[in-house]
Each structure stands twice: as C-alpha cells, then as structure tokens.
Amino acid sequence: MALTLEIASQTLFPQLQSLTIFTPSDSALASSGQPSLSLLRFHFSPLPFSSQTLKSIPFNSKISTLSANRSLIVTSFPSDHHVSLNGIKVNGTAIYDDGSLRIFGIERFFDLGFHINESDGNHSPDIRCVPMVNDGSMSFDRASRVLISKGYSVMAWFLSLQLGAIEEQTLLTVFASVDHVMLVRNFEDFKEYSSIFLGHVLPCRISWTDLLASDNGTELSTFLEGFKIKIKRSGNVLTINEVPITSPNLYYNDWLVVHGVRDILQPKKPKETAIFSSQTSSRRVNLNSNFQTPYRVVKGMQNRPHEIPSSDVSEEVESDLIILMILAAEAWPLAMAARFGVA
C-alpha cells in the first residue's frame, strides 16, 4: 500500500495542508487487487483526525473524503472500545502521526456503496448558538497546556485569563489561530487586539461533529458585537469565514471545545461597540508593570489575580504574548459583561 500511495500522491493530494489516511494491510490489497483511483480517494480525508477525535464522533456522522460527493460513515458509538467506519474497524493507534498527516490501519478496503438505515442511530446536533449554562467551575489550565504544546500559545495564554466577569460556567467554542499567524500581524491599537480575540469565541459549545452536520452557510454570533462566523464547505474542506479548520477538536471537555484554524478570523472593518467603553478603549498599557516569569499576575477581573501557567514558549515570542494578554485581560470581562448582563 505504501508504494501505491507514493506513486499516486501527486494526483491524490498535491496541495493539501493536512490529511488522514485509512490504509488496509498488504494482504487485503493482494486479495482485492489494485484499487481504482476513486476507491483510493475514498480512503483519504482532508483533515488530521486524531484517534481521540475519531472516537468522539457520534454514530452515523459523516466524514468527508477526497472522493467526489462521497463520505465515510461512522458506524461505532463513542462508548465503544473501538472506532469503525463503513462497518470496518479502525486500529486505535496511528501508524504515523506528525500532527498534519495521520495514517490509520484498517482491516480491508471501505465499500463505496456502503449505507445504513437512518433508524439505526439518532444524530441531531444542536447547532443553535445561544448562551447556555452548565454547573461546575471554569478552569482553562488543561486546555491551555494542550494548546501551548501544539503551537497555539497566544490563544492558550488568553484562555488562562479565566472568565472573571461570569459567575456561572458558560459553554464556549474557541477557534484558535496558530502562533506564527498571530505574532506576525501588525495590530496597531487596543480595539484591534480586542476584536481579534472576541471574534474567535462563541457563547456555545460546537463540536466538530456539529460543524460537519450544519447546513452550508450557517451563521453564528461571536462575542464581538455584530461579528458572525459563517460555516461553509469549500470542496472537501470545512471553512469558517473562508479560513480552513486544520485541527478539529484540538481540545474539548463538557463545556469547552477548541478548533485550530489556519488564519485569523478578522472582521473586515472592526468598529467600536457597546462592548468597549470609552474609559477602557483609551486606557494605556503600562509595560513597566510587575510581570515576571514563570507566573504573571493580570489585574482587573473580580479584584483577584489570575496566574498564567509557565510553559516552554520561546523567549522570542514571550514579550509579544505578554502584551497580548494584558490587552485581553482588559477586553474580555467587558465583553462577557455586555453579553450576559454582569455588572
């Protein structure tokens, strides 16, 4: 199978940024003969699914492939001990995994004509984006550490500034841009920093499965007043405001899900709204404040300090992260207060 992939690689995926391959064993290939190009494409998905993500996808969900108008169907339940697609068991551990390319072994080739009865399982994700409350405490510590380890330090440090303006836990979805995108942009003022962060967060929890099942063109509100994201399929790639989702379900728990995106979901023309008070927007950042590693104290939320966990973030980006976090600490509580009516 490896030789087949090497020969066909330029035809199958010449410019893909991420890929998941489901490959049958050599014995399965020998018994079935050389697969057609259409069948080969059916074994490739243009997104890097981890084993954890695959196991979390509900029964009867569809996974896009490189085969035109054909999707793989999840035939296992999250509670099962293994994952199966189109009735074929998927090995639990990836054969190869570098973050953007993942390869999983399967018992035999998928059937192009496979289908299941809709009555065999119920899947009706709730894509409505409205504020919801779930009992429990909010801590972004674990999510932040996962994001930092995967190259999303800017958004990780932002999340570490716990939502001090909300007294009860709220369901959240975060679209996290990678560090090299966030740090090369030249943001000129406070309101632009604020807009970027607020436009990446939704007041509801939307899993990868929910995104896949949503109607093309679905629009959802963010914490940035007046700014919405639009879910759209461009070929085999799912995009948010035309920005591809490259790492679905990067982190998730009962109240938070984070998806990695390739670029910044930036409003075309940020505008001042009720989220930003004149007092806050004119406030200057004092770079001589007492911000010391490995922990930095950020003021302004419920009159209590919030610690940002230390990490292996390089010194080259650390100063930029500090400035971003100071600005985020100013903007986020105001946005949450405006959204939920918290004084």
mmCIF file of C-alpha atoms in Angstrom:
data_model
loop_
_atom_site.group_PDB
_atom_site.id
_atom_site.type_symbol
_atom_site.label_atom_id
_atom_site.label_comp_id
_atom_site.label_asym_id
_atom_site.label_seq_id
_atom_site.Cartn_x
_atom_site.Cartn_y
_atom_site.Cartn_z
ATOM 1 C CA MET A 1 0.000 0.000 0.000
ATOM 2 C CA ALA A 2 2.909 2.355 0.731
ATOM 3 C CA LEU A 3 4.184 2.010 -2.857
ATOM 4 C CA THR A 4 0.709 2.684 -4.228
ATOM 5 C CA LEU A 5 0.445 5.874 -2.165
ATOM 6 C CA GLU A 6 3.882 7.072 -3.257
ATOM 7 C CA ILE A 7 3.028 6.663 -6.939
ATOM 8 C CA ALA A 8 -0.407 8.285 -6.653
ATOM 9 C CA SER A 9 0.431 11.026 -4.144
ATOM 10 C CA GLN A 10 0.776 13.890 -6.645
ATOM 11 C CA THR A 11 -2.560 13.035 -8.221
ATOM 12 C CA LEU A 12 -4.423 12.455 -4.963
ATOM 13 C CA PHE A 13 -3.284 15.321 -2.782
ATOM 14 C CA PRO A 14 -0.866 17.752 -4.443
ATOM 15 C CA GLN A 15 -1.555 20.813 -2.241
ATOM 16 C CA LEU A 16 -3.297 19.597 0.917
ATOM 17 C CA GLN A 17 -2.156 21.086 4.231
ATOM 18 C CA SER A 18 -3.489 18.189 6.314
ATOM 19 C CA LEU A 19 -4.592 14.627 5.694
ATOM 20 C CA THR A 20 -5.844 11.453 7.346
ATOM 21 C CA ILE A 21 -5.267 8.175 5.509
ATOM 22 C CA PHE A 22 -7.031 4.900 6.255
ATOM 23 C CA THR A 23 -4.879 2.134 4.798
ATOM 24 C CA PRO A 24 -5.697 -1.571 4.512
ATOM 25 C CA SER A 25 -2.997 -4.182 5.032
ATOM 26 C CA ASP A 26 -0.860 -5.628 2.254
ATOM 27 C CA SER A 27 -2.802 -8.894 2.460
ATOM 28 C CA ALA A 28 -6.081 -7.045 1.881
ATOM 29 C CA LEU A 29 -4.546 -5.237 -1.084
ATOM 30 C CA ALA A 30 -3.237 -8.505 -2.518
ATOM 31 C CA SER A 31 -6.608 -10.229 -2.234
ATOM 32 C CA SER A 32 -8.613 -7.364 -3.757
ATOM 33 C CA GLY A 33 -6.188 -6.307 -6.474
ATOM 34 C CA GLN A 34 -5.083 -2.809 -7.469
ATOM 35 C CA PRO A 35 -7.698 -0.267 -6.285
ATOM 36 C CA SER A 36 -9.203 2.310 -8.622
ATOM 37 C CA LEU A 37 -8.351 5.991 -8.204
ATOM 38 C CA SER A 38 -11.894 6.652 -6.974
ATOM 39 C CA LEU A 39 -11.557 3.960 -4.295
ATOM 40 C CA LEU A 40 -8.166 5.286 -3.200
ATOM 41 C CA ARG A 41 -9.588 8.799 -2.783
ATOM 42 C CA PHE A 42 -12.336 7.318 -0.612
ATOM 43 C CA HIS A 43 -9.667 6.376 1.938
ATOM 44 C CA PHE A 44 -8.363 9.940 2.356
ATOM 45 C CA SER A 45 -9.872 12.706 4.468
ATOM 46 C CA PRO A 46 -8.523 16.274 4.113
ATOM 47 C CA LEU A 47 -8.351 16.767 7.892
ATOM 48 C CA PRO A 48 -5.916 15.390 10.517
ATOM 49 C CA PHE A 49 -8.168 13.268 12.728
ATOM 50 C CA SER A 50 -6.577 12.010 15.927
ATOM 51 C CA SER A 51 -7.672 8.690 17.433
ATOM 52 C CA GLN A 52 -9.332 10.646 20.254
ATOM 53 C CA THR A 53 -11.310 12.767 17.811
ATOM 54 C CA LEU A 54 -12.423 9.739 15.797
ATOM 55 C CA LYS A 55 -13.633 8.023 18.937
ATOM 56 C CA SER A 56 -15.655 11.078 19.983
ATOM 57 C CA ILE A 57 -17.662 11.328 16.750
ATOM 58 C CA PRO A 58 -21.250 10.049 17.166
ATOM 59 C CA PHE A 59 -22.760 7.125 15.296
ATOM 60 C CA ASN A 60 -23.991 7.847 11.742
ATOM 61 C CA SER A 61 -21.884 11.004 11.383
ATOM 62 C CA LYS A 62 -20.211 11.657 8.037
ATOM 63 C CA ILE A 63 -16.515 12.238 7.408
ATOM 64 C CA SER A 64 -15.556 13.995 4.190
ATOM 65 C CA THR A 65 -13.158 12.278 1.791
ATOM 66 C CA LEU A 66 -11.268 13.173 -1.386
ATOM 67 C CA SER A 67 -13.748 11.099 -3.386
ATOM 68 C CA ALA A 68 -16.252 13.449 -5.008
ATOM 69 C CA ASN A 69 -19.628 13.557 -3.227
ATOM 70 C CA ARG A 70 -18.768 10.553 -1.042
ATOM 71 C CA SER A 71 -18.327 10.482 2.716
ATOM 72 C CA LEU A 72 -17.313 7.827 5.209
ATOM 73 C CA ILE A 73 -19.969 6.952 7.793
ATOM 74 C CA VAL A 74 -19.178 6.423 11.462
ATOM 75 C CA THR A 75 -20.603 3.049 12.470
ATOM 76 C CA SER A 76 -19.383 2.973 16.061
ATOM 77 C CA PHE A 77 -20.502 4.795 19.195
ATOM 78 C CA PRO A 78 -18.239 6.942 21.427
ATOM 79 C CA SER A 79 -18.854 4.412 24.207
ATOM 80 C CA ASP A 80 -17.480 1.530 22.100
ATOM 81 C CA HIS A 81 -13.962 0.213 22.661
ATOM 82 C CA HIS A 82 -13.026 0.737 19.014
ATOM 83 C CA VAL A 83 -13.827 3.002 16.053
ATOM 84 C CA SER A 84 -15.431 1.704 12.876
ATOM 85 C CA LEU A 85 -16.108 3.485 9.590
ATOM 86 C CA ASN A 86 -18.412 1.981 6.959
ATOM 87 C CA GLY A 87 -18.537 -1.124 9.139
ATOM 88 C CA ILE A 88 -14.725 -1.548 9.034
ATOM 89 C CA LYS A 89 -12.710 -1.490 12.266
ATOM 90 C CA VAL A 90 -10.039 1.240 12.509
ATOM 91 C CA ASN A 91 -6.897 0.487 14.509
ATOM 92 C CA GLY A 92 -6.799 2.516 17.715
ATOM 93 C CA THR A 93 -3.203 3.727 17.336
ATOM 94 C CA ALA A 94 -1.994 5.662 14.316
ATOM 95 C CA ILE A 95 0.703 4.057 12.182
ATOM 96 C CA TYR A 96 2.125 7.512 11.547
ATOM 97 C CA ASP A 97 1.329 10.893 13.104
ATOM 98 C CA ASP A 98 3.180 14.191 12.625
ATOM 99 C CA GLY A 99 0.255 16.455 13.520
ATOM 100 C CA SER A 100 -0.830 17.274 9.965
ATOM 101 C CA LEU A 101 -0.601 13.780 8.450
ATOM 102 C CA ARG A 102 -2.118 10.814 10.255
ATOM 103 C CA ILE A 103 -2.305 7.227 8.980
ATOM 104 C CA PHE A 104 -4.546 4.528 10.488
ATOM 105 C CA GLY A 105 -4.672 0.871 9.608
ATOM 106 C CA ILE A 106 -7.967 -0.812 8.674
ATOM 107 C CA GLU A 107 -8.896 -4.445 8.112
ATOM 108 C CA ARG A 108 -9.911 -4.099 4.459
ATOM 109 C CA PHE A 109 -10.975 -1.556 1.858
ATOM 110 C CA PHE A 110 -14.054 0.578 2.505
ATOM 111 C CA ASP A 111 -17.113 -0.155 0.384
ATOM 112 C CA LEU A 112 -18.024 2.758 -1.913
ATOM 113 C CA GLY A 113 -21.674 1.726 -1.838
ATOM 114 C CA PHE A 114 -21.982 1.342 1.925
ATOM 115 C CA HIS A 115 -25.043 2.832 3.643
ATOM 116 C CA ILE A 116 -27.009 2.381 6.852
ATOM 117 C CA ASN A 117 -30.634 2.908 7.709
ATOM 118 C CA GLU A 118 -31.310 6.284 9.311
ATOM 119 C CA SER A 119 -33.321 4.496 12.004
ATOM 120 C CA ASP A 120 -30.215 2.637 13.159
ATOM 121 C CA GLY A 121 -28.977 5.647 15.082
ATOM 122 C CA ASN A 122 -30.018 9.123 16.038
ATOM 123 C CA HIS A 123 -27.798 12.091 15.353
ATOM 124 C CA SER A 124 -29.304 15.533 15.528
ATOM 125 C CA PRO A 125 -26.690 18.024 16.703
ATOM 126 C CA ASP A 126 -27.901 21.302 18.163
ATOM 127 C CA ILE A 127 -26.123 23.966 16.128
ATOM 128 C CA ARG A 128 -28.030 26.854 17.705
ATOM 129 C CA CYS A 129 -25.570 29.293 19.170
ATOM 130 C CA VAL A 130 -27.139 30.730 22.299
ATOM 131 C CA PRO A 131 -25.817 31.276 25.832
ATOM 132 C CA MET A 132 -26.116 28.116 27.903
ATOM 133 C CA VAL A 133 -25.112 27.377 31.461
ATOM 134 C CA ASN A 134 -23.608 24.237 32.910
ATOM 135 C CA ASP A 135 -22.880 23.764 36.613
ATOM 136 C CA GLY A 136 -19.264 23.494 37.661
ATOM 137 C CA SER A 137 -16.089 25.532 37.890
ATOM 138 C CA MET A 138 -14.265 27.001 34.916
ATOM 139 C CA SER A 139 -10.562 26.385 34.523
ATOM 140 C CA PHE A 140 -8.588 26.737 31.320
ATOM 141 C CA ASP A 141 -5.390 25.271 32.747
ATOM 142 C CA ARG A 142 -5.566 21.907 30.994
ATOM 143 C CA ALA A 143 -6.796 23.402 27.714
ATOM 144 C CA SER A 144 -4.022 25.991 27.797
ATOM 145 C CA ARG A 145 -1.308 23.393 28.308
ATOM 146 C CA VAL A 146 -2.606 21.331 25.384
ATOM 147 C CA LEU A 147 -2.734 24.382 23.114
ATOM 148 C CA ILE A 148 0.752 25.539 24.099
ATOM 149 C CA SER A 149 2.153 22.095 23.289
ATOM 150 C CA LYS A 150 0.592 22.238 19.821
ATOM 151 C CA GLY A 151 1.720 25.729 18.805
ATOM 152 C CA TYR A 152 -1.254 27.842 19.907
ATOM 153 C CA SER A 153 0.421 29.719 22.760
ATOM 154 C CA VAL A 154 -1.211 33.101 22.109
ATOM 155 C CA MET A 155 -4.735 31.733 22.423
ATOM 156 C CA ALA A 156 -3.663 29.460 25.278
ATOM 157 C CA TRP A 157 -2.411 32.341 27.367
ATOM 158 C CA PHE A 158 -5.563 34.262 26.599
ATOM 159 C CA LEU A 159 -7.736 31.406 27.831
ATOM 160 C CA SER A 160 -5.674 31.245 31.006
ATOM 161 C CA LEU A 161 -7.183 34.587 31.979
ATOM 162 C CA GLN A 162 -10.255 32.921 33.444
ATOM 163 C CA LEU A 163 -13.601 34.498 32.691
ATOM 164 C CA GLY A 164 -13.862 36.625 35.814
ATOM 165 C CA ALA A 165 -16.923 38.529 34.590
ATOM 166 C CA ILE A 166 -19.120 35.437 34.636
ATOM 167 C CA GLU A 167 -20.267 33.902 37.889
ATOM 168 C CA GLU A 168 -21.579 30.681 36.325
ATOM 169 C CA GLN A 169 -19.995 28.332 33.854
ATOM 170 C CA THR A 170 -20.834 29.012 30.216
ATOM 171 C CA LEU A 171 -20.454 26.755 27.195
ATOM 172 C CA LEU A 172 -17.773 28.033 24.811
ATOM 173 C CA THR A 173 -16.282 27.353 21.391
ATOM 174 C CA VAL A 174 -12.881 28.806 20.509
ATOM 175 C CA PHE A 175 -11.300 28.982 17.060
ATOM 176 C CA ALA A 176 -7.566 29.201 17.755
ATOM 177 C CA SER A 177 -5.117 30.640 15.233
ATOM 178 C CA VAL A 178 -1.575 29.294 15.266
ATOM 179 C CA ASP A 179 1.194 31.377 16.863
ATOM 180 C CA HIS A 180 3.085 32.277 13.700
ATOM 181 C CA VAL A 181 -0.067 33.859 12.266
ATOM 182 C CA MET A 182 -0.964 35.767 15.429
ATOM 183 C CA LEU A 183 2.522 37.141 16.052
ATOM 184 C CA VAL A 184 3.413 38.345 12.555
ATOM 185 C CA ARG A 185 0.330 40.544 12.260
ATOM 186 C CA ASN A 186 0.823 44.230 12.974
ATOM 187 C CA PHE A 187 -2.024 45.225 15.298
ATOM 188 C CA GLU A 188 -1.971 48.966 15.780
ATOM 189 C CA ASP A 189 -4.312 49.693 18.666
ATOM 190 C CA PHE A 190 -6.144 48.232 21.634
ATOM 191 C CA LYS A 191 -9.510 47.817 19.953
ATOM 192 C CA GLU A 192 -7.995 45.731 17.163
ATOM 193 C CA TYR A 193 -6.429 43.325 19.661
ATOM 194 C CA SER A 194 -9.783 43.068 21.421
ATOM 195 C CA SER A 195 -11.684 42.458 18.205
ATOM 196 C CA ILE A 196 -9.375 39.628 17.185
ATOM 197 C CA PHE A 197 -9.792 37.722 20.445
ATOM 198 C CA LEU A 198 -13.533 38.285 20.832
ATOM 199 C CA GLY A 199 -14.232 37.312 17.229
ATOM 200 C CA HIS A 200 -12.724 33.869 17.824
ATOM 201 C CA VAL A 201 -15.049 32.854 20.686
ATOM 202 C CA LEU A 202 -18.693 31.705 20.551
ATOM 203 C CA PRO A 203 -21.093 31.553 23.530
ATOM 204 C CA CYS A 204 -21.934 27.892 22.960
ATOM 205 C CA ARG A 205 -20.193 24.538 22.552
ATOM 206 C CA ILE A 206 -19.986 23.349 18.932
ATOM 207 C CA SER A 207 -18.102 20.122 18.361
ATOM 208 C CA TRP A 208 -16.526 19.022 15.091
ATOM 209 C CA THR A 209 -19.458 16.692 14.548
ATOM 210 C CA ASP A 210 -21.890 19.600 14.913
ATOM 211 C CA LEU A 211 -19.908 21.602 12.370
ATOM 212 C CA LEU A 212 -19.949 18.726 9.896
ATOM 213 C CA ALA A 213 -23.695 18.321 10.281
ATOM 214 C CA SER A 214 -24.500 22.028 9.967
ATOM 215 C CA ASP A 215 -26.094 23.463 6.852
ATOM 216 C CA ASN A 216 -23.769 25.118 4.370
ATOM 217 C CA GLY A 217 -23.792 28.865 5.056
ATOM 218 C CA THR A 218 -24.897 28.630 8.697
ATOM 219 C CA GLU A 219 -24.039 31.838 10.579
ATOM 220 C CA LEU A 220 -23.244 32.018 14.300
ATOM 221 C CA SER A 221 -22.685 35.002 16.575
ATOM 222 C CA THR A 222 -19.395 35.576 18.414
ATOM 223 C CA PHE A 223 -18.540 37.626 21.493
ATOM 224 C CA LEU A 224 -17.599 40.518 19.210
ATOM 225 C CA GLU A 225 -20.747 42.577 18.846
ATOM 226 C CA GLY A 226 -22.098 42.398 15.299
ATOM 227 C CA PHE A 227 -19.458 39.929 14.085
ATOM 228 C CA LYS A 228 -20.583 36.477 12.922
ATOM 229 C CA ILE A 229 -18.831 33.428 11.547
ATOM 230 C CA LYS A 230 -20.143 31.568 8.528
ATOM 231 C CA ILE A 231 -19.707 27.797 8.224
ATOM 232 C CA LYS A 232 -19.036 26.778 4.655
ATOM 233 C CA ARG A 233 -17.696 23.829 2.712
ATOM 234 C CA SER A 234 -15.123 24.582 0.054
ATOM 235 C CA GLY A 235 -14.589 21.353 -1.809
ATOM 236 C CA ASN A 236 -13.639 18.813 0.845
ATOM 237 C CA VAL A 237 -12.531 21.427 3.378
ATOM 238 C CA LEU A 238 -14.710 22.964 6.091
ATOM 239 C CA THR A 239 -14.091 26.684 6.475
ATOM 240 C CA ILE A 240 -15.044 29.415 8.947
ATOM 241 C CA ASN A 241 -15.256 32.787 7.184
ATOM 242 C CA GLU A 242 -13.233 31.177 4.387
ATOM 243 C CA VAL A 243 -10.477 30.143 6.830
ATOM 244 C CA PRO A 244 -9.907 26.349 6.847
ATOM 245 C CA ILE A 245 -10.254 24.388 10.087
ATOM 246 C CA THR A 246 -6.999 22.453 10.241
ATOM 247 C CA SER A 247 -7.190 20.832 13.694
ATOM 248 C CA PRO A 248 -10.761 19.923 14.705
ATOM 249 C CA ASN A 249 -11.458 19.154 18.369
ATOM 250 C CA LEU A 250 -7.967 20.309 19.292
ATOM 251 C CA TYR A 251 -9.228 20.279 22.869
ATOM 252 C CA TYR A 252 -12.679 19.582 24.295
ATOM 253 C CA ASN A 253 -14.492 18.853 27.524
ATOM 254 C CA ASP A 254 -18.089 19.145 28.712
ATOM 255 C CA TRP A 255 -18.240 22.935 28.347
ATOM 256 C CA LEU A 256 -15.369 23.932 26.039
ATOM 257 C CA VAL A 257 -14.217 22.932 22.577
ATOM 258 C CA VAL A 258 -11.252 24.402 20.687
ATOM 259 C CA HIS A 259 -10.695 24.063 16.946
ATOM 260 C CA GLY A 260 -7.426 25.061 15.279
ATOM 261 C CA VAL A 261 -7.725 27.341 12.244
ATOM 262 C CA ARG A 262 -5.152 28.325 9.641
ATOM 263 C CA ASP A 263 -5.578 32.094 9.829
ATOM 264 C CA ILE A 264 -7.195 34.892 11.833
ATOM 265 C CA LEU A 265 -10.966 35.364 11.728
ATOM 266 C CA GLN A 266 -10.583 39.108 11.449
ATOM 267 C CA PRO A 267 -13.539 41.428 10.858
ATOM 268 C CA LYS A 268 -13.109 43.350 7.616
ATOM 269 C CA LYS A 269 -13.534 46.658 9.423
ATOM 270 C CA PRO A 270 -13.614 46.477 13.224
ATOM 271 C CA LYS A 271 -15.933 49.025 14.766
ATOM 272 C CA GLU A 272 -16.398 50.319 18.266
ATOM 273 C CA THR A 273 -19.419 48.846 20.029
ATOM 274 C CA ALA A 274 -21.027 48.771 23.434
ATOM 275 C CA ILE A 275 -18.529 46.087 24.424
ATOM 276 C CA PHE A 276 -15.783 48.702 24.630
ATOM 277 C CA SER A 277 -16.286 51.630 26.986
ATOM 278 C CA SER A 278 -14.599 54.942 26.243
ATOM 279 C CA GLN A 279 -12.713 54.621 29.514
ATOM 280 C CA THR A 280 -11.301 51.231 28.575
ATOM 281 C CA SER A 281 -10.509 51.977 24.941
ATOM 282 C CA SER A 282 -8.421 54.995 25.929
ATOM 283 C CA ARG A 283 -6.545 53.168 28.688
ATOM 284 C CA ARG A 284 -2.851 52.718 28.048
ATOM 285 C CA VAL A 285 -0.841 49.619 28.857
ATOM 286 C CA ASN A 286 1.969 50.139 31.345
ATOM 287 C CA LEU A 287 4.804 47.941 30.125
ATOM 288 C CA ASN A 288 6.681 48.592 33.378
ATOM 289 C CA SER A 289 4.109 46.645 35.412
ATOM 290 C CA ASN A 290 5.252 43.730 37.526
ATOM 291 C CA PHE A 291 5.027 40.887 35.020
ATOM 292 C CA GLN A 292 7.599 38.262 35.939
ATOM 293 C CA THR A 293 8.145 34.703 34.837
ATOM 294 C CA PRO A 294 7.202 31.945 35.429
ATOM 295 C CA TYR A 295 3.881 33.456 36.587
ATOM 296 C CA ARG A 296 2.345 36.764 35.636
ATOM 297 C CA VAL A 297 -0.385 38.494 37.614
ATOM 298 C CA VAL A 298 -3.094 40.081 35.479
ATOM 299 C CA LYS A 299 -5.292 42.665 37.181
ATOM 300 C CA GLY A 300 -8.856 43.735 36.585
ATOM 301 C CA MET A 301 -11.053 40.648 36.966
ATOM 302 C CA GLN A 302 -13.168 40.294 40.127
ATOM 303 C CA ASN A 303 -10.371 42.056 42.045
ATOM 304 C CA ARG A 304 -8.336 38.889 42.203
ATOM 305 C CA PRO A 305 -5.145 37.851 40.407
ATOM 306 C CA HIS A 306 -5.098 35.204 37.720
ATOM 307 C CA GLU A 307 -1.996 33.179 37.097
ATOM 308 C CA ILE A 308 -0.862 32.325 33.611
ATOM 309 C CA PRO A 309 0.917 28.952 33.736
ATOM 310 C CA SER A 310 4.530 28.847 32.677
ATOM 311 C CA SER A 311 5.372 26.844 29.563
ATOM 312 C CA ASP A 312 8.062 26.144 27.041
ATOM 313 C CA VAL A 313 7.175 29.225 24.994
ATOM 314 C CA SER A 314 10.319 30.611 23.377
ATOM 315 C CA GLU A 315 11.803 33.882 24.595
ATOM 316 C CA GLU A 316 11.384 35.379 21.120
ATOM 317 C CA VAL A 317 7.587 35.325 21.352
ATOM 318 C CA GLU A 318 7.230 35.771 25.107
ATOM 319 C CA SER A 319 7.197 39.583 25.120
ATOM 320 C CA ASP A 320 4.560 39.670 22.386
ATOM 321 C CA LEU A 321 2.442 37.222 24.362
ATOM 322 C CA ILE A 322 2.669 39.393 27.475
ATOM 323 C CA ILE A 323 1.340 42.421 25.615
ATOM 324 C CA LEU A 324 -1.457 40.401 24.026
ATOM 325 C CA MET A 325 -2.514 39.020 27.380
ATOM 326 C CA ILE A 326 -2.564 42.420 29.062
ATOM 327 C CA LEU A 327 -4.919 43.696 26.384
ATOM 328 C CA ALA A 328 -7.049 40.578 26.562
ATOM 329 C CA ALA A 329 -7.411 40.983 30.312
ATOM 330 C CA GLU A 330 -8.869 44.435 29.696
ATOM 331 C CA ALA A 331 -11.282 43.433 26.939
ATOM 332 C CA TRP A 332 -12.665 40.040 27.915
ATOM 333 C CA PRO A 333 -14.544 40.852 31.146
ATOM 334 C CA LEU A 334 -16.242 43.799 29.445
ATOM 335 C CA ALA A 335 -17.374 41.618 26.571
ATOM 336 C CA MET A 336 -18.737 38.940 28.873
ATOM 337 C CA ALA A 337 -20.496 41.547 30.988
ATOM 338 C CA ALA A 338 -22.121 43.028 27.896
ATOM 339 C CA ARG A 339 -23.191 39.594 26.668
ATOM 340 C CA PHE A 340 -24.596 38.273 29.941
ATOM 341 C CA GLY A 341 -25.544 41.452 31.778
ATOM 342 C CA VAL A 342 -22.974 41.002 34.513
ATOM 343 C CA ALA A 343 -22.081 44.223 36.299
#
